[in-house]
Coordinates of N, CA, C and O in Angstrom, one line a residue:
M234 N 12.6 16.4 18.8 CA 12.2 15.3 18.0 C 13.4 15.0 17.0 O 14.1 15.9 16.6
S235 N 13.6 13.8 16.7 CA 14.6 13.4 15.7 C 14.3 13.9 14.3 O 13.2 14.4 14.0
S236 N 15.3 13.9 13.5 CA 15.1 14.4 12.1 C 14.1 13.5 11.4 O 13.9 12.3 11.7
T237 N 13.4 14.1 10.4 CA 12.4 13.3 9.7 C 13.0 12.6 8.5 O 13.9 13.1 7.9
S238 N 12.3 11.5 8.1 CA 12.8 10.7 7.0 C 12.3 11.4 5.7 O 11.4 12.2 5.7
Q239 N 12.9 10.9 4.6 CA 12.4 11.4 3.3 C 10.9 11.0 3.0 O 10.2 11.8 2.5
K240 N 10.5 9.8 3.5 CA 9.2 9.4 3.4 C 8.2 10.4 4.1 O 7.2 10.8 3.6
H241 N 8.6 10.8 5.3 CA 7.9 11.8 6.1 C 7.8 13.1 5.3 O 6.7 13.6 5.1
K242 N 8.9 13.6 4.8 CA 8.9 14.9 4.1 C 8.0 14.8 2.9 O 7.3 15.8 2.6
E243 N 8.1 13.7 2.1 CA 7.2 13.6 0.9 C 5.7 13.5 1.3 O 4.9 14.1 0.6
F244 N 5.4 12.9 2.4 CA 4.0 12.7 2.8 C 3.4 14.1 3.2 O 2.3 14.4 2.8
V245 N 4.1 14.8 4.0 CA 3.6 16.1 4.5 C 3.7 17.2 3.5 O 3.1 18.3 3.8
A246 N 4.3 17.0 2.4 CA 4.5 18.1 1.4 C 3.3 18.3 0.5 O 3.2 19.3 -0.2
E247 N 2.3 17.4 0.6 CA 1.1 17.6 -0.3 C -0.1 17.0 0.3 O 0.0 16.2 1.2
P248 N -1.3 17.3 -0.3 CA -2.5 16.7 0.2 C -2.4 15.1 0.1 O -1.7 14.6 -0.7
M249 N -3.2 14.5 1.0 CA -3.1 13.1 1.2 C -3.8 12.3 0.0 O -3.2 11.3 -0.4
G250 N -4.9 12.8 -0.5 CA -5.6 12.1 -1.6 C -5.8 10.6 -1.3 O -6.3 10.2 -0.2
E251 N -5.5 9.8 -2.2 CA -5.7 8.3 -2.1 C -4.4 7.5 -1.8 O -4.3 6.4 -2.1
K252 N -3.5 8.2 -1.1 CA -2.2 7.5 -0.8 C -2.4 6.2 0.0 O -3.3 6.2 0.9
P253 N -1.7 5.2 -0.3 CA -1.8 3.9 0.5 C -1.3 4.1 1.9 O -0.5 5.0 2.2
V254 N -1.7 3.2 2.8 CA -1.3 3.3 4.2 C 0.2 3.2 4.3 O 0.8 3.9 5.2
M255 N 0.9 2.5 3.4 CA 2.3 2.4 3.5 C 3.1 3.7 3.1 O 4.3 3.8 3.2
A256 N 2.3 4.7 2.7 CA 2.9 6.0 2.4 C 3.2 6.8 3.7 O 4.0 7.7 3.7
L257 N 2.6 6.3 4.8 CA 2.8 7.0 6.1 C 4.2 6.6 6.6 O 4.7 5.5 6.5
A258 N 4.9 7.6 7.2 CA 6.2 7.4 7.8 C 6.0 6.4 8.9 O 5.0 6.4 9.6
G259 N 6.9 5.5 9.1 CA 6.9 4.4 10.1 C 6.1 3.2 9.7 O 6.1 2.2 10.4
I260 N 5.4 3.2 8.6 CA 4.6 2.1 8.2 C 5.2 1.5 6.9 O 5.1 2.1 5.8
G261 N 5.8 0.3 7.1 CA 6.4 -0.4 6.0 C 5.4 -1.5 5.5 O 4.2 -1.5 5.7
E262 N 6.0 -2.4 4.8 CA 5.2 -3.5 4.1 C 4.5 -4.3 5.2 O 3.3 -4.6 5.0
V263 N 5.2 -4.8 6.2 CA 4.6 -5.7 7.2 C 3.5 -5.0 7.9 O 2.4 -5.5 8.0
L264 N 3.8 -3.8 8.5 CA 2.7 -3.1 9.3 C 1.6 -2.7 8.3 O 0.4 -2.7 8.7
G265 N 1.9 -2.3 7.1 CA 0.9 -1.9 6.1 C 0.0 -3.0 5.9 O -1.2 -2.8 5.8
K266 N 0.5 -4.2 5.7 CA -0.4 -5.4 5.4 C -1.3 -5.7 6.6 O -2.5 -6.0 6.4
R267 N -0.7 -5.6 7.8 CA -1.5 -5.8 9.0 C -2.7 -4.8 9.1 O -3.8 -5.1 9.5
L268 N -2.4 -3.5 8.8 CA -3.4 -2.5 8.9 C -4.4 -2.7 7.8 O -5.6 -2.6 8.0
E269 N -4.0 -3.1 6.6 CA -4.9 -3.3 5.5 C -5.9 -4.4 5.9 O -7.1 -4.4 5.6
E270 N -5.4 -5.5 6.5 CA -6.2 -6.6 6.9 C -7.3 -6.2 7.9 O -8.3 -6.8 8.0
K271 N -7.1 -5.1 8.6 CA -8.0 -4.6 9.6 C -8.8 -3.4 9.0 O -9.5 -2.8 9.8
G272 N -8.7 -3.2 7.7 CA -9.6 -2.2 7.1 C -8.9 -0.8 6.9 O -9.5 0.1 6.3
F273 N -7.7 -0.7 7.3 CA -7.0 0.6 7.2 C -6.1 0.5 6.0 O -4.9 0.5 6.1
D274 N -6.7 0.6 4.8 CA -5.9 0.4 3.6 C -5.4 1.7 3.0 O -4.5 1.7 2.2
K275 N -5.9 2.8 3.4 CA -5.5 4.1 2.9 C -5.0 5.0 4.0 O -5.4 4.9 5.2
A276 N -4.1 5.9 3.7 CA -3.5 6.8 4.7 C -4.7 7.6 5.4 O -4.7 7.9 6.6
Y277 N -5.7 8.0 4.6 CA -6.8 8.8 5.2 C -7.6 8.1 6.2 O -8.2 8.7 7.1
V278 N -7.6 6.7 6.1 CA -8.4 5.9 7.1 C -7.6 6.0 8.4 O -8.3 6.1 9.5
V279 N -6.3 5.9 8.3 CA -5.5 6.0 9.6 C -5.6 7.4 10.1 O -5.7 7.6 11.3
L280 N -5.7 8.4 9.2 CA -5.9 9.8 9.7 C -7.2 9.9 10.4 O -7.3 10.6 11.4
G281 N -8.2 9.2 9.9 CA -9.5 9.3 10.6 C -9.4 8.8 12.0 O -10.0 9.4 12.9
Q282 N -8.7 7.7 12.2 CA -8.5 7.1 13.6 C -7.7 8.1 14.4 O -8.0 8.3 15.6
F283 N -6.7 8.7 13.8 CA -5.9 9.8 14.5 C -6.8 10.9 15.0 O -6.7 11.4 16.1
L284 N -7.7 11.3 14.2 CA -8.6 12.4 14.5 C -9.7 12.0 15.6 O -10.0 12.7 16.5
V285 N -10.2 10.7 15.4 CA -11.1 10.2 16.4 C -10.5 10.2 17.8 O -11.1 10.5 18.8
L286 N -9.2 9.9 17.8 CA -8.4 9.9 19.1 C -8.0 11.3 19.5 O -7.2 11.5 20.4
K287 N -8.5 12.3 18.8 CA -8.3 13.7 19.1 C -6.8 14.1 19.0 O -6.4 15.0 19.8
K288 N -6.1 13.5 18.1 CA -4.7 13.8 17.9 C -3.8 13.6 19.1 O -2.8 14.1 19.3
D289 N -4.3 12.7 20.1 CA -3.6 12.5 21.3 C -2.5 11.5 21.0 O -2.7 10.3 20.6
E290 N -1.3 11.9 21.3 CA -0.1 11.0 21.0 C -0.1 9.7 21.7 O 0.1 8.6 21.0
E291 N -0.4 9.7 23.0 CA -0.4 8.4 23.7 C -1.4 7.4 23.2 O -1.2 6.3 23.0
L292 N -2.6 8.0 23.0 CA -3.7 7.1 22.6 C -3.5 6.6 21.2 O -3.7 5.4 20.9
F293 N -2.9 7.4 20.3 CA -2.6 7.0 18.9 C -1.5 5.9 18.9 O -1.6 4.9 18.2
R294 N -0.5 6.1 19.7 CA 0.6 5.2 19.8 C 0.1 3.8 20.3 O 0.4 2.8 19.7
D295 N -0.7 3.9 21.3 CA -1.3 2.6 21.9 C -2.1 1.9 20.8 O -2.1 0.7 20.7
W296 N -3.0 2.7 20.1 CA -3.8 2.1 19.1 C -3.0 1.4 18.0 O -3.3 0.3 17.5
L297 N -1.9 2.1 17.5 CA -1.1 1.6 16.5 C -0.4 0.3 16.9 O -0.3 -0.6 16.2
K298 N 0.1 0.3 18.2 CA 0.8 -0.9 18.7 C -0.2 -2.0 18.8 O 0.1 -3.2 18.4
D299 N -1.4 -1.8 19.3 CA -2.4 -2.8 19.5 C -3.0 -3.3 18.1 O -3.3 -4.5 18.0
T300 N -3.1 -2.4 17.1 CA -3.7 -2.8 15.9 C -2.7 -3.5 14.9 O -3.1 -4.4 14.2
C301 N -1.4 -3.1 14.9 CA -0.5 -3.7 13.9 C 0.8 -4.1 14.5 O 1.7 -4.6 13.8
G302 N 1.0 -3.9 15.8 CA 2.3 -4.3 16.4 C 3.4 -3.3 16.2 O 4.6 -3.7 16.2
A303 N 3.1 -2.1 15.9 CA 4.2 -1.1 15.7 C 5.1 -0.9 16.9 O 4.6 -0.8 18.0
N304 N 6.4 -0.8 16.7 CA 7.3 -0.5 17.8 C 7.3 1.0 18.1 O 6.7 1.8 17.4
V305 N 8.1 1.3 19.1 CA 8.1 2.7 19.6 C 8.5 3.7 18.5 O 7.9 4.7 18.3
K306 N 9.6 3.3 17.8 CA 10.0 4.2 16.7 C 9.0 4.4 15.6 O 8.7 5.5 15.1
Q307 N 8.4 3.3 15.2 CA 7.4 3.3 14.1 C 6.2 4.1 14.6 O 5.6 4.9 13.8
Q308 N 5.8 4.0 15.9 CA 4.6 4.7 16.4 C 5.0 6.2 16.3 O 4.1 7.0 15.9
G309 N 6.1 6.6 16.8 CA 6.5 8.0 16.8 C 6.6 8.6 15.4 O 6.2 9.7 15.2
D310 N 7.2 7.8 14.5 CA 7.3 8.3 13.1 C 5.9 8.5 12.5 O 5.7 9.5 11.8
C311 N 5.0 7.6 12.7 CA 3.7 7.7 12.1 C 2.9 8.9 12.8 O 2.3 9.7 12.1
Y312 N 3.0 9.0 14.1 CA 2.3 10.1 14.8 C 2.9 11.4 14.3 O 2.1 12.3 14.0
G313 N 4.2 11.6 14.2 CA 4.8 12.8 13.8 C 4.4 13.2 12.4 O 4.1 14.4 12.1
C314 N 4.3 12.2 11.5 CA 3.9 12.4 10.2 C 2.5 12.9 10.1 O 2.2 14.0 9.4
L315 N 1.5 12.3 10.8 CA 0.1 12.7 10.7 C -0.1 14.1 11.4 O -0.8 14.9 10.9
K316 N 0.7 14.3 12.5 CA 0.5 15.6 13.2 C 1.0 16.7 12.3 O 0.3 17.7 12.2
E317 N 2.1 16.5 11.7 CA 2.7 17.6 10.8 C 1.7 17.8 9.6 O 1.5 19.0 9.2
W318 N 1.2 16.7 9.1 CA 0.3 16.9 8.0 C -1.0 17.7 8.4 O -1.4 18.6 7.7
C319 N -1.5 17.3 9.6 CA -2.7 18.1 10.1 C -2.4 19.5 10.3 O -3.2 20.4 10.0
D320 N -1.2 19.8 10.9 CA -0.8 21.2 11.1 C -0.8 22.0 9.8 O -1.1 23.2 9.8
A321 N -0.4 21.3 8.7 CA -0.2 22.0 7.4 C -1.5 22.1 6.7 O -1.8 23.1 6.0
F322 N -2.4 21.1 6.8 CA -3.6 21.0 5.9 C -4.9 21.1 6.6 O -5.9 21.3 5.9
L323 N -5.0 21.1 7.9 CA -6.3 21.2 8.5 C -6.5 22.5 9.2 O -5.6 23.1 9.6

C-alpha cells in the first residue's frame, strides 16, 4: 500500500468521537458535501456503513463510488483509513 497522508495519520491516531466526515482520508469538501446530503455527516456514520459491509474492501469501495462518486484513489484512502482505525480501536 502507498504511504499514508497526514490526514490519515491524524485520523487513526485517536478515537473518532464527533469528527466530521471530511476528517476521513480521501474525503474532501466535494465528496464530504455529497455524503452529508445523503445523511453521512459524521465519520462514525461512514464507519457504520463500513461495518455493515463487514469491512469488505470491494463492497465499501463500490458503496463509496455509488454514494458520492469517489475515484479509485479516494476509495482506497478512505478504506485504508477506516481499516487501520478499526484495527487500532475495535
